PDB file of C-alpha atoms in Angstrom:
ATOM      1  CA  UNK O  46      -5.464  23.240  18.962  1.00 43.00           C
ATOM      2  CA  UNK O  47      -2.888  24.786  20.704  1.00 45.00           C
ATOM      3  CA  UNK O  48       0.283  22.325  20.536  1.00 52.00           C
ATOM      4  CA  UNK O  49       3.237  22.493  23.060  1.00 77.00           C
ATOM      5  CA  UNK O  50       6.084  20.411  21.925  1.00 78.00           C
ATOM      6  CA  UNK O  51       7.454  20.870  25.877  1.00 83.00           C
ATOM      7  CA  UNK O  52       4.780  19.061  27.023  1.00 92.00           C
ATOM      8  CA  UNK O  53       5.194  16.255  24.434  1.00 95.00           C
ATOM      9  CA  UNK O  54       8.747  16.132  25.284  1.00 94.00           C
ATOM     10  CA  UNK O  55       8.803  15.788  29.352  1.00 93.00           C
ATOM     11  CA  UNK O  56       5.836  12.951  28.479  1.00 94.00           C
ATOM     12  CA  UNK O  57       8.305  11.162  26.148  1.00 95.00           C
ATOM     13  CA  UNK O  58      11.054  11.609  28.239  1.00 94.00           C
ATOM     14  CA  UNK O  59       9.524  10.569  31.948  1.00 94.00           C
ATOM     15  CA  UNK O  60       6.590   8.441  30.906  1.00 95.00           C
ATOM     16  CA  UNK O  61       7.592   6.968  27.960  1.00 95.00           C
ATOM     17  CA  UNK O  62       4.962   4.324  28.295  1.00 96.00           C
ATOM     18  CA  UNK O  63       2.083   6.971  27.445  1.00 95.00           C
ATOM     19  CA  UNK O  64       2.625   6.159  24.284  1.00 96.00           C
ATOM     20  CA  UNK O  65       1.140   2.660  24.387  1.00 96.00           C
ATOM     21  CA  UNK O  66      -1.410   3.265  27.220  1.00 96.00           C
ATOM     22  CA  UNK O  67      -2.663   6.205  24.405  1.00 96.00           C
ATOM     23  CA  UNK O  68      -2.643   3.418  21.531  1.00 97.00           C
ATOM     24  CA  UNK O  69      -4.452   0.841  23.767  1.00 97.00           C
ATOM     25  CA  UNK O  70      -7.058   3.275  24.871  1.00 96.00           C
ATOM     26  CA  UNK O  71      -7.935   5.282  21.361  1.00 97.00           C
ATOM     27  CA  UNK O  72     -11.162   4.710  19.781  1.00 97.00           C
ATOM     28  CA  UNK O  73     -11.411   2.612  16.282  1.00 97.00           C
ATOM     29  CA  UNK O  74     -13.791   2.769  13.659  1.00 96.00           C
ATOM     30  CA  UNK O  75     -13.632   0.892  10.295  1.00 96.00           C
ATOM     31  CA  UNK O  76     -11.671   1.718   7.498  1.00 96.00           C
ATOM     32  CA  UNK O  77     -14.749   2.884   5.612  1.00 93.00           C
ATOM     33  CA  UNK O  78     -17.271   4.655   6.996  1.00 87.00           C
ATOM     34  CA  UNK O  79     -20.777   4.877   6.179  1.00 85.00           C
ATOM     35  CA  UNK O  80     -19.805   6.956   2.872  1.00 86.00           C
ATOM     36  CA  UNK O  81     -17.689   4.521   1.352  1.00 88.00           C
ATOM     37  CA  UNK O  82     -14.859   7.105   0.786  1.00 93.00           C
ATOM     38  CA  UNK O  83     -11.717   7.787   2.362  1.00 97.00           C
ATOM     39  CA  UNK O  84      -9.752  11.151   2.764  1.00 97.00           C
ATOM     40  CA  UNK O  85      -6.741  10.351   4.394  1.00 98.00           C
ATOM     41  CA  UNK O  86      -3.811  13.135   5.395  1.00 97.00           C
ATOM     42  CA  UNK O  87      -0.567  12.195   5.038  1.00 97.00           C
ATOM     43  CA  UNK O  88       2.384  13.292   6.636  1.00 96.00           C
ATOM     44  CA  UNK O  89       5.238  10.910   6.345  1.00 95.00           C
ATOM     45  CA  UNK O  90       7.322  13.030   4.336  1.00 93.00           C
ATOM     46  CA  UNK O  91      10.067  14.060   6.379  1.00 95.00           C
ATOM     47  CA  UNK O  92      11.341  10.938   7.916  1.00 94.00           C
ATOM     48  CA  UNK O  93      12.742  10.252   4.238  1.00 93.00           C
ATOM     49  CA  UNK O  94      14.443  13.256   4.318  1.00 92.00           C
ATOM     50  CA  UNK O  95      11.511  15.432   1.646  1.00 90.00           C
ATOM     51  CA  UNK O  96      10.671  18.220   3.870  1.00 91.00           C
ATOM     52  CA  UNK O  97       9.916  21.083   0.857  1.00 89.00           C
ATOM     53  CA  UNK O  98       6.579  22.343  -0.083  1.00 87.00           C
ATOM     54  CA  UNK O  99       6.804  24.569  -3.084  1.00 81.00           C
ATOM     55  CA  UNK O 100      10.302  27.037  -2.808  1.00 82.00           C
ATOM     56  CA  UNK O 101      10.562  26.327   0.864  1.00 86.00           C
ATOM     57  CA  UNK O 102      13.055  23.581   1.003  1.00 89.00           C
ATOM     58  CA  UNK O 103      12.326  23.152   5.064  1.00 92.00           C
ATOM     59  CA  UNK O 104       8.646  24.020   5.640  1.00 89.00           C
ATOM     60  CA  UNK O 105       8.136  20.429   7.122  1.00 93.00           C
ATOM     61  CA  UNK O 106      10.737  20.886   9.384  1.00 93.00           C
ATOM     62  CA  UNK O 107       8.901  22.448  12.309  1.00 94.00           C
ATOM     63  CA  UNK O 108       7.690  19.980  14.195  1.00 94.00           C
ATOM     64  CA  UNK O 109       5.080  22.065  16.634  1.00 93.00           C
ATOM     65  CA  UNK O 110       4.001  23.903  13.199  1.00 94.00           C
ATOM     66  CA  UNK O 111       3.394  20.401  11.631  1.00 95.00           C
ATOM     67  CA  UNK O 112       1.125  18.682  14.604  1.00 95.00           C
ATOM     68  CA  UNK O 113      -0.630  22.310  14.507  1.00 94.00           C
ATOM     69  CA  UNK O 114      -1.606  21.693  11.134  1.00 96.00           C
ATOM     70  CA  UNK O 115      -2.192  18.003  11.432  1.00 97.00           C
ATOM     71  CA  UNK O 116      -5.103  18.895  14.609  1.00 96.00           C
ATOM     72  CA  UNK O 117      -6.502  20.983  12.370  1.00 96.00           C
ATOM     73  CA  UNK O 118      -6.527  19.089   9.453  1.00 97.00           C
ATOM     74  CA  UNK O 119      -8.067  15.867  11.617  1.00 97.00           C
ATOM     75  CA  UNK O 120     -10.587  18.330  12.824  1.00 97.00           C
ATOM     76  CA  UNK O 121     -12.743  19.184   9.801  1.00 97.00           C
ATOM     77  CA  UNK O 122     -15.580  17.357   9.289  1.00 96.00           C
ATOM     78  CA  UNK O 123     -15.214  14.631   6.468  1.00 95.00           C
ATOM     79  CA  UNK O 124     -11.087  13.712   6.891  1.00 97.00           C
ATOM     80  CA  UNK O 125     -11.455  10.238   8.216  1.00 97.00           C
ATOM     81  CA  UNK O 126      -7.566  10.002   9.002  1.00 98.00           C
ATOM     82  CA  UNK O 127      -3.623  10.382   8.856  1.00 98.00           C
ATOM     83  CA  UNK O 128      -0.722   8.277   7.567  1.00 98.00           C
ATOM     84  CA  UNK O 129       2.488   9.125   8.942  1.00 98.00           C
ATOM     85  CA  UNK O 130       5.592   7.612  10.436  1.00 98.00           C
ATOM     86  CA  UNK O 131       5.901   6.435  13.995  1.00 98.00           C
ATOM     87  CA  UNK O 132       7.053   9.920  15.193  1.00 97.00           C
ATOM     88  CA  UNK O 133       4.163  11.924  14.168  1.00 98.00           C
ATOM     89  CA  UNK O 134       1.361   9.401  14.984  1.00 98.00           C
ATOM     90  CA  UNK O 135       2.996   9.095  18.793  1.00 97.00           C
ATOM     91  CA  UNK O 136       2.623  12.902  19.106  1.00 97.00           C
ATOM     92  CA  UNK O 137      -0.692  12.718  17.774  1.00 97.00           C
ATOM     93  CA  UNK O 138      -1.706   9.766  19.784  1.00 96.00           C
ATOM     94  CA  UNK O 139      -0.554  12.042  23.056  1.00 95.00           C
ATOM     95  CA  UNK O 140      -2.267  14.971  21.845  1.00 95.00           C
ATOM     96  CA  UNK O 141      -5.585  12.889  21.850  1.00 94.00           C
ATOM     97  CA  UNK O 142      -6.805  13.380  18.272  1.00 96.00           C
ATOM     98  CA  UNK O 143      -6.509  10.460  16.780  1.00 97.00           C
ATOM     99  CA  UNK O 144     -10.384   8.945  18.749  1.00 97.00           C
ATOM    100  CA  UNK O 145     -12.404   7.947  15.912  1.00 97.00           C
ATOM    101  CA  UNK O 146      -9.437   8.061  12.796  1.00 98.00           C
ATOM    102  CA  UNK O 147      -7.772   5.923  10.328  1.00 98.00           C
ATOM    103  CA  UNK O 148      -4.557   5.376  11.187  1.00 98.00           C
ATOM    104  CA  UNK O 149      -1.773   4.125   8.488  1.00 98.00           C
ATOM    105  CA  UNK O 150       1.345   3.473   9.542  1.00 98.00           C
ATOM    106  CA  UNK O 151       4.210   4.700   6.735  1.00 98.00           C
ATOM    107  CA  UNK O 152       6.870   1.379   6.468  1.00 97.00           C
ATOM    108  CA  UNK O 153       9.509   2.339   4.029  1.00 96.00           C
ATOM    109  CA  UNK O 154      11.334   5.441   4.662  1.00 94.00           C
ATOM    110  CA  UNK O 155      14.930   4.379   4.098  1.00 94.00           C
ATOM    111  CA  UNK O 156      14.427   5.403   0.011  1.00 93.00           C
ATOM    112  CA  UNK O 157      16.295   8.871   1.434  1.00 94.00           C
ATOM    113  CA  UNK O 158      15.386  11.877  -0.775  1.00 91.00           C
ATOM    114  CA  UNK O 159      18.633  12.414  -3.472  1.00 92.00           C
ATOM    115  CA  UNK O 160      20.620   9.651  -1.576  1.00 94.00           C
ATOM    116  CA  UNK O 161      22.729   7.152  -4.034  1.00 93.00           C
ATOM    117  CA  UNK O 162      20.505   4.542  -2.371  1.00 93.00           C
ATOM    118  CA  UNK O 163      17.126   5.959  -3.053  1.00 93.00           C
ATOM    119  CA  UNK O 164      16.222   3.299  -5.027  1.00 92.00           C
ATOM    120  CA  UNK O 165      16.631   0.629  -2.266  1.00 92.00           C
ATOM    121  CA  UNK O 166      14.238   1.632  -0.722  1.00 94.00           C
ATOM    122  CA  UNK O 167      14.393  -0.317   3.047  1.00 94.00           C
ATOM    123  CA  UNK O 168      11.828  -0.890   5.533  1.00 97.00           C
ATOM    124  CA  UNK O 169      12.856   1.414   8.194  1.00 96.00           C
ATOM    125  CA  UNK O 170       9.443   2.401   9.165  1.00 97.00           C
ATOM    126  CA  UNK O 171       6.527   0.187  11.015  1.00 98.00           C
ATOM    127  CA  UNK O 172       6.696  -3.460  10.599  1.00 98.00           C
ATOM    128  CA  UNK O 173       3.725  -5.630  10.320  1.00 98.00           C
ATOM    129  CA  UNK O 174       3.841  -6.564  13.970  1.00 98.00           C
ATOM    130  CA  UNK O 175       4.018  -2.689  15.405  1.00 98.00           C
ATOM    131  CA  UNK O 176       0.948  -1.316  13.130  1.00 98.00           C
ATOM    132  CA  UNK O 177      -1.030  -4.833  14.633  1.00 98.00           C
ATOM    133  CA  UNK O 178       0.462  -3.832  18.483  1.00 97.00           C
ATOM    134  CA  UNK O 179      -0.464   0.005  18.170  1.00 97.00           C
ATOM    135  CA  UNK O 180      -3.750  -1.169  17.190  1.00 98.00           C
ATOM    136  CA  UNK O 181      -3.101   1.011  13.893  1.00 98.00           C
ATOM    137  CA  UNK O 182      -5.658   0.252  11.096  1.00 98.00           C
ATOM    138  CA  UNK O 183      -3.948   0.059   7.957  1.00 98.00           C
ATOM    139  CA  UNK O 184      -0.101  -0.036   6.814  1.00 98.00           C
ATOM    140  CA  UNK O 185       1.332   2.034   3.566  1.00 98.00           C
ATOM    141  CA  UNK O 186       4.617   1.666   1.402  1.00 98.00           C
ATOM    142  CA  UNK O 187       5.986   3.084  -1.161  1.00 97.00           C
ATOM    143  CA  UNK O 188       6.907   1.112  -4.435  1.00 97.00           C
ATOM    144  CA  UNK O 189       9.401   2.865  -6.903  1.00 96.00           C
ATOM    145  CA  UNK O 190      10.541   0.855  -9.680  1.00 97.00           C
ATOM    146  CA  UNK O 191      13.574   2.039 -11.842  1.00 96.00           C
ATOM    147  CA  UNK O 192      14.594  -0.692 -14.781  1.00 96.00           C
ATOM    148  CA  UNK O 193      18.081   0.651 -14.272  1.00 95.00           C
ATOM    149  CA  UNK O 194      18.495   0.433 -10.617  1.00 93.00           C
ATOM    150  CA  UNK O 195      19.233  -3.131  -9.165  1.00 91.00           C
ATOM    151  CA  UNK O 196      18.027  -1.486  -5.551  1.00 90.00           C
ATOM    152  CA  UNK O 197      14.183  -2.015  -7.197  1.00 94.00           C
ATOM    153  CA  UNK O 198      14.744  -5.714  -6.981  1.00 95.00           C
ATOM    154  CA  UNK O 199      15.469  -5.326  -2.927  1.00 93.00           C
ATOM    155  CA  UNK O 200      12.467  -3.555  -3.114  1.00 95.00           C
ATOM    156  CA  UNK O 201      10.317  -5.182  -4.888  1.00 96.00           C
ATOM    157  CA  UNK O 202      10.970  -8.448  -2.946  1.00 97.00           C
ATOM    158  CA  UNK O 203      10.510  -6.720   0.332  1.00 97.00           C
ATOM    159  CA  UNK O 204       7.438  -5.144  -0.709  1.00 98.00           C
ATOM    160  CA  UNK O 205       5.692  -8.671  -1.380  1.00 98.00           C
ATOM    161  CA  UNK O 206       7.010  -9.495   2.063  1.00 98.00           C
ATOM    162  CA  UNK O 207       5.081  -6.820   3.787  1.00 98.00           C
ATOM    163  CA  UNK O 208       2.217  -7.783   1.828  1.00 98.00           C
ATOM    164  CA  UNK O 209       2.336 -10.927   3.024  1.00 98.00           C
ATOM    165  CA  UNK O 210       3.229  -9.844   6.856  1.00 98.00           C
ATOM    166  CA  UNK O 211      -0.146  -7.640   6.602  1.00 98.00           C
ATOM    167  CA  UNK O 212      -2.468  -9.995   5.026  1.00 98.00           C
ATOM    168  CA  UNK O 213      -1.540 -12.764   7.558  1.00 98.00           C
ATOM    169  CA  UNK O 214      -2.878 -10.047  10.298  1.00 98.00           C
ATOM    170  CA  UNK O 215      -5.950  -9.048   8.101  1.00 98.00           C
ATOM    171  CA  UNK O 216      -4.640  -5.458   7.844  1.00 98.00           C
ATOM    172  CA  UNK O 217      -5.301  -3.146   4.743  1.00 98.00           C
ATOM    173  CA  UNK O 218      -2.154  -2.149   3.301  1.00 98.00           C
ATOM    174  CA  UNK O 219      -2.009   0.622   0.550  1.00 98.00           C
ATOM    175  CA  UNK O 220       0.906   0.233  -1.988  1.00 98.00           C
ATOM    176  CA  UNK O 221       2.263   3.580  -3.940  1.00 98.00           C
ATOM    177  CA  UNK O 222       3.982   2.927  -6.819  1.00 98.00           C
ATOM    178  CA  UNK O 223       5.493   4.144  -9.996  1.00 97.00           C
ATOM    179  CA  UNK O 224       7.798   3.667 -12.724  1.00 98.00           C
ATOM    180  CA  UNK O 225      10.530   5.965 -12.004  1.00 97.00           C
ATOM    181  CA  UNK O 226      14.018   7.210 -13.611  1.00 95.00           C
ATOM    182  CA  UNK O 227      16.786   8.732 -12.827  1.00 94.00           C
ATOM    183  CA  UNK O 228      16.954  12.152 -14.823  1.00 94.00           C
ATOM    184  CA  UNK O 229      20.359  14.579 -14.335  1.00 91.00           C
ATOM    185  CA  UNK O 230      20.954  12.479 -10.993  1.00 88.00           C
ATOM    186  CA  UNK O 231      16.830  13.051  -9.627  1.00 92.00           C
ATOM    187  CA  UNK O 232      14.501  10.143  -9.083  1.00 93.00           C
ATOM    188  CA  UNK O 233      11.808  11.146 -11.025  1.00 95.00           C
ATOM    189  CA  UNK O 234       8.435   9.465 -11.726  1.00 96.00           C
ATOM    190  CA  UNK O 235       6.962   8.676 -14.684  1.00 97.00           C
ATOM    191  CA  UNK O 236       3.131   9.396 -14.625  1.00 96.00           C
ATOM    192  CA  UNK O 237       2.192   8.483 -18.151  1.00 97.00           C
ATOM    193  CA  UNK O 238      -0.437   6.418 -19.074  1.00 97.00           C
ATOM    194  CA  UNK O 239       1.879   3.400 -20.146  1.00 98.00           C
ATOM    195  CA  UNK O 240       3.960   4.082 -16.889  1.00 98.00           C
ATOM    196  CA  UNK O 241       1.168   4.247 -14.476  1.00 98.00           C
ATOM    197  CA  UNK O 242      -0.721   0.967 -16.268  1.00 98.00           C
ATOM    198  CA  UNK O 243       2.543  -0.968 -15.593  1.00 98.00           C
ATOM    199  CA  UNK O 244       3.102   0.252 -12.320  1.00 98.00           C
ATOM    200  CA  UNK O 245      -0.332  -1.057 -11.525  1.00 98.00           C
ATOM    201  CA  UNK O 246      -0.146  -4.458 -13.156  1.00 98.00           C
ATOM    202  CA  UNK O 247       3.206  -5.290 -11.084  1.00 98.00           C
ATOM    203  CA  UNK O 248       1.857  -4.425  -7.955  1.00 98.00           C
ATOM    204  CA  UNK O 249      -1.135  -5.753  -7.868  1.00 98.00           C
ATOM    205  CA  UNK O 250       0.879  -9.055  -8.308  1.00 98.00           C
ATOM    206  CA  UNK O 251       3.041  -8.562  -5.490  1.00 98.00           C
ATOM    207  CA  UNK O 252       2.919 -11.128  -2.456  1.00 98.00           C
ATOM    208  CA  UNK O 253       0.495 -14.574  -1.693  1.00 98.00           C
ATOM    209  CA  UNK O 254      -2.606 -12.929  -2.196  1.00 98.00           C
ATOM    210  CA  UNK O 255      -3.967  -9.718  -2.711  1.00 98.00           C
ATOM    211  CA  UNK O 256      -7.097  -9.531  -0.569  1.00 98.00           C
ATOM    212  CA  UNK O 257      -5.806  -6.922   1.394  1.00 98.00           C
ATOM    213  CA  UNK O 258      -3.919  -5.164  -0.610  1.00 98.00           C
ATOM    214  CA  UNK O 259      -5.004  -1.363  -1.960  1.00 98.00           C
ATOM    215  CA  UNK O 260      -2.975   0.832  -4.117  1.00 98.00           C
ATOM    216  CA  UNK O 261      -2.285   4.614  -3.947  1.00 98.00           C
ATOM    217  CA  UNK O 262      -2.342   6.125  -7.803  1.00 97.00           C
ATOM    218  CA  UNK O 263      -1.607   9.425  -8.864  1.00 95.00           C
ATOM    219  CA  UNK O 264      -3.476  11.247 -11.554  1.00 94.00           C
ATOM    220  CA  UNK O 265      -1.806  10.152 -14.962  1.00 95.00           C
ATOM    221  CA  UNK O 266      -0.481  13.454 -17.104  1.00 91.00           C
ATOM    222  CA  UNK O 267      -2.978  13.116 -18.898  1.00 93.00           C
ATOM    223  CA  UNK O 268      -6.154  13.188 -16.574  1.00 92.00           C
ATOM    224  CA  UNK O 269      -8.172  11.709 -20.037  1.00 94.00           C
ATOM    225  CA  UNK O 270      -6.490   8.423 -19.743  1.00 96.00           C
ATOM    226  CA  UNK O 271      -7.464   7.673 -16.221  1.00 96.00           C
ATOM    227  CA  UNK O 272     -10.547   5.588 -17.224  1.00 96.00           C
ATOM    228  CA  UNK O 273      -8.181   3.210 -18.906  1.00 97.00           C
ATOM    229  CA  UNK O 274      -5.143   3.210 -16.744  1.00 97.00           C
ATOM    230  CA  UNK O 275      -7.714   1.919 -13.638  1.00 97.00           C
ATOM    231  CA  UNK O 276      -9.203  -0.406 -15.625  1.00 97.00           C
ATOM    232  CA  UNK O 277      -5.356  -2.589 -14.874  1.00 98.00           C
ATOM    233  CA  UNK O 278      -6.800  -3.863 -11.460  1.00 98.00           C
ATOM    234  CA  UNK O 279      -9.785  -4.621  -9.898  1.00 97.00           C
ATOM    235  CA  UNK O 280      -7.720  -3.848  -6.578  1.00 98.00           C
ATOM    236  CA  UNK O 281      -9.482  -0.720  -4.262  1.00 97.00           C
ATOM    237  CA  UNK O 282      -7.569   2.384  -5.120  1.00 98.00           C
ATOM    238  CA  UNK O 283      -6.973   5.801  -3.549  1.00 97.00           C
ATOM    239  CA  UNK O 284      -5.351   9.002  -5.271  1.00 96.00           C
ATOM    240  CA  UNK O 285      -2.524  10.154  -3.938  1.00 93.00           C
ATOM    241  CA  UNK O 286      -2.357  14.470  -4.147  1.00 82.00           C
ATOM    242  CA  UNK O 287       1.366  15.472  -4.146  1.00 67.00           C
ATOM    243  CA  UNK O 288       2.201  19.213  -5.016  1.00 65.00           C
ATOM    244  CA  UNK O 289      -0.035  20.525  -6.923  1.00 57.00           C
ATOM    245  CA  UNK O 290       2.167  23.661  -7.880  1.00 62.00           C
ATOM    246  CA  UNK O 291       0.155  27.414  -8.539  1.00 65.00           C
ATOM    247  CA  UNK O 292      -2.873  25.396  -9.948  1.00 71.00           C
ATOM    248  CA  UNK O 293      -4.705  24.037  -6.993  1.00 75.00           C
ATOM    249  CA  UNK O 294      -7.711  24.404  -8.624  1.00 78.00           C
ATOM    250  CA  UNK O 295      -6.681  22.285 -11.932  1.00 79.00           C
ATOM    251  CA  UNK O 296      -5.617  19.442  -9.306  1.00 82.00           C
ATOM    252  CA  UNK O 297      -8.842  19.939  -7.427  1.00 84.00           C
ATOM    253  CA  UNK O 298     -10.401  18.967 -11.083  1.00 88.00           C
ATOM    254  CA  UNK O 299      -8.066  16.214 -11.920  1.00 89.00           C
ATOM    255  CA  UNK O 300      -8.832  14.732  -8.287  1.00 90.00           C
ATOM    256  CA  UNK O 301     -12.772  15.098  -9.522  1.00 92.00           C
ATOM    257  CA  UNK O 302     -12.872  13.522 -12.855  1.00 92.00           C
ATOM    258  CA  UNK O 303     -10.641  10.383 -11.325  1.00 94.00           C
ATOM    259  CA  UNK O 304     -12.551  10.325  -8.280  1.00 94.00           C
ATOM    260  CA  UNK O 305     -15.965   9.301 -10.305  1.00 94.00           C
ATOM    261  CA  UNK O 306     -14.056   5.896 -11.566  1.00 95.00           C
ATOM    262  CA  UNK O 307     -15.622   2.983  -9.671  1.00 94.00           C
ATOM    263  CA  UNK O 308     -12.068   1.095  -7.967  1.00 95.00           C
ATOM    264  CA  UNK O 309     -11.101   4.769  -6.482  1.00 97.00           C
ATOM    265  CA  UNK O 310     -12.311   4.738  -3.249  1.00 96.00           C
ATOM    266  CA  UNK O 311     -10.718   8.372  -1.922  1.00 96.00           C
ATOM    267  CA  UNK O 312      -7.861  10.520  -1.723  1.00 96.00           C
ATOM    268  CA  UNK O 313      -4.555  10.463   0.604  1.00 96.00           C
ATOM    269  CA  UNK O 314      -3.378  14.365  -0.054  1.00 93.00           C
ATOM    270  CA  UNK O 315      -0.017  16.010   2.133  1.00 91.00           C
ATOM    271  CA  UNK O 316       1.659  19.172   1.105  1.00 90.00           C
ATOM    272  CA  UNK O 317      -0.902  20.331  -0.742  1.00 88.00           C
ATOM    273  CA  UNK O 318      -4.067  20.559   1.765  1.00 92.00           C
ATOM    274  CA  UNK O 319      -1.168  21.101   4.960  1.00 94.00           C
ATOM    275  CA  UNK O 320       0.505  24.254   2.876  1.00 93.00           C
ATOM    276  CA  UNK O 321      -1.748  25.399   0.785  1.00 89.00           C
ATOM    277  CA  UNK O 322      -0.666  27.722  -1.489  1.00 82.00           C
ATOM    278  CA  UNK O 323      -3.554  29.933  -1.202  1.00 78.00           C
ATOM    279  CA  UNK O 324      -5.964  30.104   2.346  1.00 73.00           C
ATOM    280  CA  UNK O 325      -5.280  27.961   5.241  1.00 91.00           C
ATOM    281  CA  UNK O 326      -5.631  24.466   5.915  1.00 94.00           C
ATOM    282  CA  UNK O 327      -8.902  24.392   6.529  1.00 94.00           C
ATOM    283  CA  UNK O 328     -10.229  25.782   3.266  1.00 93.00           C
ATOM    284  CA  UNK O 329      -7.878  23.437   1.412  1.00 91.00           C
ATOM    285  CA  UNK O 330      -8.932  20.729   3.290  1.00 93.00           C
ATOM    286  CA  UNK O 331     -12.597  21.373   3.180  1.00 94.00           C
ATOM    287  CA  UNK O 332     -12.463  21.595  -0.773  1.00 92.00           C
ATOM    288  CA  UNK O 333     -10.986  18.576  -0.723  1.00 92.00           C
ATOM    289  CA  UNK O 334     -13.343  16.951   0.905  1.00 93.00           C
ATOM    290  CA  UNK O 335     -16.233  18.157  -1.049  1.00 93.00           C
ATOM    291  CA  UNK O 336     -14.416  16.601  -4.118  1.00 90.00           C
ATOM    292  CA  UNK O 337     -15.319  13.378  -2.235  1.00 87.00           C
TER     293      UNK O 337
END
């Protein structure tokens, strides 16, 4: 599809209201289709400030070059939706592709990439109430919990707050989380098997009930211990894809052994099917979806 931010911009800027008549007039479907799987693209990366793929520290950054990929991305047969931030999913919603999608609304954002605050990571993204008035299916947060860092108490709290916020309108919302650390000043995540387990067992606990809660793993470093690591919860579950690095093809298989365990439902992938290392998006997306 052939994307022209000028249009989007005179729309946004004289008819603001498009935005809502596009919501109110999309076409739903339920969050899982006849397969029972879900393969979700996300793209709520740069509104926390993360816009590298690989050695290009800006490749998000282009708006028109994002949507671009997004239409395609949404157009392959088998990718049953996006999750992004309020930004992207109004572009989308005015470029008409979203008829027949998931849509998850990202809610935490304010975790800035390398900011002193990262940790505290605020609810600057869709509340409850806007993902139920956009007639979005499905809310997602992110949940990073450093032992050292008082900002994982803020939230932590704020995350069983959503929970409860979503649940009260009977919308799915997927939780990310992980143990993390700071090492040499980064926040970075532990993906152990000991890590992972106890990321799980805290936030499946999270809020006044859990019946509409899903979480949003990664592969453990050790792809082996996967069986064990899901058997925390009895919570749905998708894998999350992240970089992959120069071995797309040993994530492809770590995303098929994990993919075979009964509470993983599907995958949510970004960077990794939107910049493919290797071939465009829609060979990257394709093989993802025949993982499924």
């Amino acid at each position: 599809m052939s994307i022209s931010i000028p249009d989007l911009v005179t729309v946004r800027a004289r008819h603001p209201e498009a935005i809502a008549e596009a919501a109110a007039r999309r076409v739903r479907r339920p969050l899982l289709g006849d397969s029972g799987r879900l393969m979700i693209v996300a793209a709520d990366h740069p509104a926390r400030g993360a816009l590298g793929v690989g050695d290009r520290r800006t490749a998000m950054a282009n708006r028109a070059d994002l949507l671009e990929r997004l239409c395609v991305a949404l157009s392959r047969p088998g990718v049953d939706g996006v999750l992004a931030t309020a930004d992207i999913l109004e572009d989308l919603l005015l470029l008409g592709v979203l008829d027949g999608k998931v849509v998850m609304g990202s809610m935490n954002r304010g975790g800035l990439s390398g900011a002193a605050f990262e940790m505290d990571d605020r609810f600057t993204g869709h509340r409850a109430e806007d993902i139920e008035r956009l007639r979005f299916d499905a809310g997602k947060l992110l949940l990073r919990i450093d032992y050292d860092d008082p900002g994982s108490l803020t939230t932590l709290e704020s995350t069983a707050r959503a929970i409860d916020d979503m649940a009260a309108r009977r919308l799915p919302l997927f939780v990310e989380p992980f143990i993390s650390r700071r090492v040499d000043g980064t926040v970075r995540n532990d993906l152990s098997a000991e890590a992972v387990t106890r990321s799980i067992a805290i936030s499946s606990g999270l809020g006044g009930t859990s019946a509409y809660t899903w979480l949003k793993l990664p592969v453990t470093a050790d792809p082996d211990d996967m069986a064990e690591v899901m058997e925390t919860s009895t919570l749905p579950a998708v894998l999350l894809g992240g970089e992959v690095g120069d071995d797309q093809e040993g994530a492809y298989e770590k995303w098929r052994k994990a993919l075979r365990l009964p509470t993983v439902q599907g995958l949510v992938v970004g960077r990794s099917l939107l910049y493919p290392a290797d071939g465009g998006v829609e060979a990257a997306v394709d093989t993802a979806v025949g993982l499924l």
